[in-house]
Short mmCIF file of C-alpha atoms in Angstrom, two decimals:
data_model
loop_
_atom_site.label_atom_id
_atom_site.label_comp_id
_atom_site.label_asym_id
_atom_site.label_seq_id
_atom_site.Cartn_x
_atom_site.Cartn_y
_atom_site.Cartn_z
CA UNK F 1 0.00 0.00 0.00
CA UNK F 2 2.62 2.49 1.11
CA UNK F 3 4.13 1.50 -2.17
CA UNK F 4 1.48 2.66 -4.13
CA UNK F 5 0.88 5.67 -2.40
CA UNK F 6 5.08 6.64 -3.16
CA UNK F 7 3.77 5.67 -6.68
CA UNK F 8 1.02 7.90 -7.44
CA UNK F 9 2.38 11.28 -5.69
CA UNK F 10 3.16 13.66 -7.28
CA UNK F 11 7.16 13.73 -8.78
CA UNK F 12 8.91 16.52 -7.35
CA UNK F 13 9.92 20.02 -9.13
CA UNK F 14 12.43 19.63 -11.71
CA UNK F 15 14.48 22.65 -11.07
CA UNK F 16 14.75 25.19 -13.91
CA UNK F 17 17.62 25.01 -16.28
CA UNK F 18 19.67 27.97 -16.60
CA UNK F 19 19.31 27.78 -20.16
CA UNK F 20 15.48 28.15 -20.09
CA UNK F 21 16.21 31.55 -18.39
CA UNK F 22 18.40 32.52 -20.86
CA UNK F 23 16.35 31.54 -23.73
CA UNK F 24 13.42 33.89 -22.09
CA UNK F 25 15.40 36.42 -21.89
CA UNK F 26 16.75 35.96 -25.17
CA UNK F 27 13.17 36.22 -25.95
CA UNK F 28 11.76 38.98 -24.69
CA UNK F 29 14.81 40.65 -26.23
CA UNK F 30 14.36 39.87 -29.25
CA UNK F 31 10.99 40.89 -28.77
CA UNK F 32 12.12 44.63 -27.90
CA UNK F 33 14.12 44.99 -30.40
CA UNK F 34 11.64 43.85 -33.33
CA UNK F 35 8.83 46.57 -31.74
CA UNK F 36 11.51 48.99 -31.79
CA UNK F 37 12.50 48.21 -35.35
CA UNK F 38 8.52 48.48 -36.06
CA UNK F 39 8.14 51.91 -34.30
CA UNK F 40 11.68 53.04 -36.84
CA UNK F 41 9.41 51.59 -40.05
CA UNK F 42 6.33 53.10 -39.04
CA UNK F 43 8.47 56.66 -38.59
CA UNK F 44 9.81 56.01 -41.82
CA UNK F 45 6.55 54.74 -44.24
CA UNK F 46 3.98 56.18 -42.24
CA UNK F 47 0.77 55.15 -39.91
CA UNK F 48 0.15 52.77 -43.28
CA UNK F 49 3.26 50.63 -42.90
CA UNK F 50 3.36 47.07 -44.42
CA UNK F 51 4.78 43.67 -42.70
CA UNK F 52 7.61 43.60 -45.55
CA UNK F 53 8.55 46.97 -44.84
CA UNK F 54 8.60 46.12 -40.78
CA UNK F 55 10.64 43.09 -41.66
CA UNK F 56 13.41 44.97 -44.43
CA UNK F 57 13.83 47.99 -41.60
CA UNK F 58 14.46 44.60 -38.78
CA UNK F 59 16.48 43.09 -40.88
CA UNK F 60 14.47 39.66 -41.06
CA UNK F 61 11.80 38.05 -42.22
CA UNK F 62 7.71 38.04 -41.50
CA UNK F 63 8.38 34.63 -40.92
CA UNK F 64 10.56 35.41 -37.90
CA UNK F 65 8.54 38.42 -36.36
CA UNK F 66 5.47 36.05 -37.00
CA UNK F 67 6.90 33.46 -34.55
CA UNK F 68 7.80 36.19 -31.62
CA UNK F 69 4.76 37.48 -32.03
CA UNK F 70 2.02 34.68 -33.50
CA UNK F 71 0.38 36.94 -36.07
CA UNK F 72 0.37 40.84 -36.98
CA UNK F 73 -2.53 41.33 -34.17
CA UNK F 74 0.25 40.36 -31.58
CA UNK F 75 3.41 42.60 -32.96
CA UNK F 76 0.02 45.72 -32.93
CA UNK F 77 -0.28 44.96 -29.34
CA UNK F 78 3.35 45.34 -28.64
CA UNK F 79 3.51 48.13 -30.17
CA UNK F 80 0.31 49.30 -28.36
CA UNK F 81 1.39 48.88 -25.40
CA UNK F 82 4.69 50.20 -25.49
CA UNK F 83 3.17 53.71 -26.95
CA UNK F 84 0.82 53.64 -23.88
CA UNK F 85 3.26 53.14 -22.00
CA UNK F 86 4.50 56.55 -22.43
CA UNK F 87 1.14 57.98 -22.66
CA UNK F 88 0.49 56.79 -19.23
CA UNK F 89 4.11 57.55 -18.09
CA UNK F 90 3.48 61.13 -19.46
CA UNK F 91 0.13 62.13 -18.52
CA UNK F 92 1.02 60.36 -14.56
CA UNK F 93 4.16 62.49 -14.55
CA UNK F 94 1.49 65.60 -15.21
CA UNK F 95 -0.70 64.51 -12.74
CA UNK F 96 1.96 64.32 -10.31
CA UNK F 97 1.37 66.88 -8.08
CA UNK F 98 -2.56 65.73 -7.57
CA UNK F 99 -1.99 66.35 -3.51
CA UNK F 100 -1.52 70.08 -3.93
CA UNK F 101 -4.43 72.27 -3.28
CA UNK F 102 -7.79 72.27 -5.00
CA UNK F 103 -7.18 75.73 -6.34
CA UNK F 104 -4.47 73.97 -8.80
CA UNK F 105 -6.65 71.76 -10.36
CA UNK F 106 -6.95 73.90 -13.59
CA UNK F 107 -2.93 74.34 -13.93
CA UNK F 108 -2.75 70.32 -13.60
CA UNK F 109 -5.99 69.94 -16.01
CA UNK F 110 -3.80 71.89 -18.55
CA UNK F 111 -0.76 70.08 -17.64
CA UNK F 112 -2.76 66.48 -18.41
CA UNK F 113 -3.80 67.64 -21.91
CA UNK F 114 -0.65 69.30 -22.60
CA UNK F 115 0.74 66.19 -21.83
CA UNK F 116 -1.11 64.33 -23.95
CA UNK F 117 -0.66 66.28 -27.12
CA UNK F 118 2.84 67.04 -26.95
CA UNK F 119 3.15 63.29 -27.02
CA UNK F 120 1.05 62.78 -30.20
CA UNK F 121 2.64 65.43 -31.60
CA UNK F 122 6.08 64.49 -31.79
CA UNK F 123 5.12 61.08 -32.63
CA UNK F 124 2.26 61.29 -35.08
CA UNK F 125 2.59 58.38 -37.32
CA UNK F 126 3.08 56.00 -34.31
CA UNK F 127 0.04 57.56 -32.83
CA UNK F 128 -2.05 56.90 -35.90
CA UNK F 129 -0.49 53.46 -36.19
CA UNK F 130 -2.01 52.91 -32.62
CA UNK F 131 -4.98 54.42 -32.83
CA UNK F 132 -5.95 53.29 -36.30
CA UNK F 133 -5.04 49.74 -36.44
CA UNK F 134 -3.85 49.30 -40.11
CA UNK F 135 -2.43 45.63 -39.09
CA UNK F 136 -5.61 44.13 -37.56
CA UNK F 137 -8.21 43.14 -39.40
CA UNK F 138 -10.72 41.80 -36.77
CA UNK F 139 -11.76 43.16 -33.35
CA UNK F 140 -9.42 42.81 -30.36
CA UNK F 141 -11.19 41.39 -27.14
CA UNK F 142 -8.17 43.07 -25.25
CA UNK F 143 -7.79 46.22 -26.50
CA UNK F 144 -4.70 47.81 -25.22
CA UNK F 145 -5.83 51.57 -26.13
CA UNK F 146 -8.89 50.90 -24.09
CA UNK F 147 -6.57 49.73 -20.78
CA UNK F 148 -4.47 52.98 -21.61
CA UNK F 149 -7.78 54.94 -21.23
CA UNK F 150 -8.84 53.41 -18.43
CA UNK F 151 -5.29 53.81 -16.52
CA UNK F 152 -5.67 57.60 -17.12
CA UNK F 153 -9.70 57.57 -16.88
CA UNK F 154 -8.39 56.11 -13.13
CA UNK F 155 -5.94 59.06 -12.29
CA UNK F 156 -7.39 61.60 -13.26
CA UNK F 157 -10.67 60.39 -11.03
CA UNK F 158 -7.76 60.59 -7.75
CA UNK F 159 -6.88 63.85 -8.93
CA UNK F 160 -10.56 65.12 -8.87
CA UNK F 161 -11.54 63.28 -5.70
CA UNK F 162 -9.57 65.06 -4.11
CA UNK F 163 -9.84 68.37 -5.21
CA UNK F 164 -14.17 67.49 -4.12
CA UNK F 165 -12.77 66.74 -0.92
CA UNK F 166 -12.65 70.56 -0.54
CA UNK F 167 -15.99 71.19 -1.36
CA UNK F 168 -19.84 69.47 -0.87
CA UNK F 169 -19.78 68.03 -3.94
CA UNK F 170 -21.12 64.48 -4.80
CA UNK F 171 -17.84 62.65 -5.07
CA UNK F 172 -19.53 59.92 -7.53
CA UNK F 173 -19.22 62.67 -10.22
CA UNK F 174 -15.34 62.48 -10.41
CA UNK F 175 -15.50 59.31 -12.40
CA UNK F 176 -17.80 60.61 -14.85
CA UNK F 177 -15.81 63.93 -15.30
CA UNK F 178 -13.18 62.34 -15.82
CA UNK F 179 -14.26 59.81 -18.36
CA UNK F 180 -15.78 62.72 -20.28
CA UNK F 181 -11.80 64.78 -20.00
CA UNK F 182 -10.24 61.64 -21.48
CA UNK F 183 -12.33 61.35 -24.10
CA UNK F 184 -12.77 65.12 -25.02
CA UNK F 185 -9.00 65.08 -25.35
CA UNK F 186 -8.29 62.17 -27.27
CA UNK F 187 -11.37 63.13 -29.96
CA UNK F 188 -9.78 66.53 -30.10
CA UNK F 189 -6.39 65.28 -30.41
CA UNK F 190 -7.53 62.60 -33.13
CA UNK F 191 -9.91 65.29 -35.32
CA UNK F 192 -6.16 67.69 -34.85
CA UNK F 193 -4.04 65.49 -36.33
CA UNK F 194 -6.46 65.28 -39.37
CA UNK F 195 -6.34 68.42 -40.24
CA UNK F 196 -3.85 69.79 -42.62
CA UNK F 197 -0.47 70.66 -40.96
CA UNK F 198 -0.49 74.02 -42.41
CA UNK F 199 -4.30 74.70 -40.96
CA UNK F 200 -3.53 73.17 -37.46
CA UNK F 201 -3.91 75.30 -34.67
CA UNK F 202 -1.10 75.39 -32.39
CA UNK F 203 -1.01 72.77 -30.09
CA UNK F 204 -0.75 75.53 -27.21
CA UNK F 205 -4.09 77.11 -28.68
CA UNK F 206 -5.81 73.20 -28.42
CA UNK F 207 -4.36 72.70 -24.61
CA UNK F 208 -6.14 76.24 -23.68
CA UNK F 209 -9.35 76.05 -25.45
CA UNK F 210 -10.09 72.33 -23.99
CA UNK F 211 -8.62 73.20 -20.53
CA UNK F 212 -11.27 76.41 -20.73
CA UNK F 213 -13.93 74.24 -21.75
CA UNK F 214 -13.25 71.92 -18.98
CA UNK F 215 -12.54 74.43 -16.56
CA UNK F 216 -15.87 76.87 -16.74
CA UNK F 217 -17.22 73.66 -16.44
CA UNK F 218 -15.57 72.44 -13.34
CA UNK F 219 -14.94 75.50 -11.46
CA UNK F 220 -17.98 76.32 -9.77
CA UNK F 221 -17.93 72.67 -8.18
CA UNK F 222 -14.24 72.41 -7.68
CA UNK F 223 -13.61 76.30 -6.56
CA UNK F 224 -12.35 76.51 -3.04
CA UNK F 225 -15.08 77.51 -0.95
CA UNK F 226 -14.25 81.08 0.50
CA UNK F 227 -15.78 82.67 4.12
CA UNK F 228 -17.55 85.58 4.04
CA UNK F 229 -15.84 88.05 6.60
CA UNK F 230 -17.84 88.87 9.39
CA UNK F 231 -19.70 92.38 9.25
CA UNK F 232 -17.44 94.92 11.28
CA UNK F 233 -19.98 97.33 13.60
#
């Protein structure tokens, strides 16, 4: 009995081989360097680019990139998420200084949108590329653009709870206001990269009209409540 019992546990843990470490890293690498050669061909052809063009500027072949990354939908998502990566990285290091007082919510509103368009800006075709899709052709069940939203959907609510705390407000708006920011500012920045390059308004014209429109609409909630003085005799 005790026999059987040695027999049918379970064998212990093969300990990894040092190899298999090195292979992963190896890996994920490789990896890197194929989304970076991807970002340099999208630079170079445009939001547009093809798989042979992504494979002549890595110096390989589709067969190789398809077997990092299974099929074009995976190399998008790398891609994806290392763009949002900086979006998030970006717009975080705006919202920064969310514990100073309520009456800087407007200069960090600004800050977040400036943020945001200074990034899409400088990197417009990657941008598109992101936004756009031009390698998928079927819906993505995890859409990495929507996580980027929500990551910056959820800051922004911090930085608005609590500037609220300062007032009576219903704190269960901040979500929706800031839902509404985030997508007022990527629609914006979207319809602004469509226009013409000679007809584009300057990006510093774009942060201030949007931070206006947010702020005339935020202010009389998120205003720090003053005291009447007392009457003097």
């Amino acid at each position: 009995m005790d026999d059987d019992v040695a027999t049918s546990a379970a064998p212990p843990a093969t300990p990894r081989d040092g190899r298999d470490s090195r292979w992963e890293r190896h890996r994920a690498e490789r990896r890197a360097a194929l989304v970076d050669a991807t970002i340099r061909a999208i630079r170079t052809h445009g939001a547009g680019v093809g798989m042979d063009d992504i494979a002549a500027e890595a110096g390989t072949s589709k067969t190789v990139i398809y077997r990092h990354f299974d099929d074009k939908a995976g190399l998008y998502r790398a891609v994806a998420e290392r763009i949002d990566g900086r979006v998030v990285g970006n717009v975080g290091a705006a919202l920064g200084g969310a514990g100073r007082p309520a009456t800087d919510t407007r200069e960090l509103v600004a800050s977040t949108v400036e943020a945001y368009l200074a990034l899409v800006e400088s990197d417009t075709e990657v941008y598109r590329f992101v936004v756009n899709r031009p390698l998928v052709d079927r819906p993505l069940v995890d859409d990495p653009v929507g996580g980027t939203v929500d990551q910056v959907t959820d800051r922004l609510t911090g930085l608005l709870l609590e500037s609220l705390r300062a007032t009576t407000a219903d704190p269960s708006r901040a979500r929706t206001w800031a839902i509404a920011l985030v997508g007022s500012v990527r629609a914006v920045a979207d319809d602004w990269l469509a226009t013409p390059e000679a007809d584009r308004a300057p990006r510093a014209t774009v942060v201030d009209s949007l931070t206006e429109l947010a702020w005339h609409g935020l202010a009389p909630v998120l205003a720090t409540p003053t005291t009447t003085p007392a009457a003097t005799s």
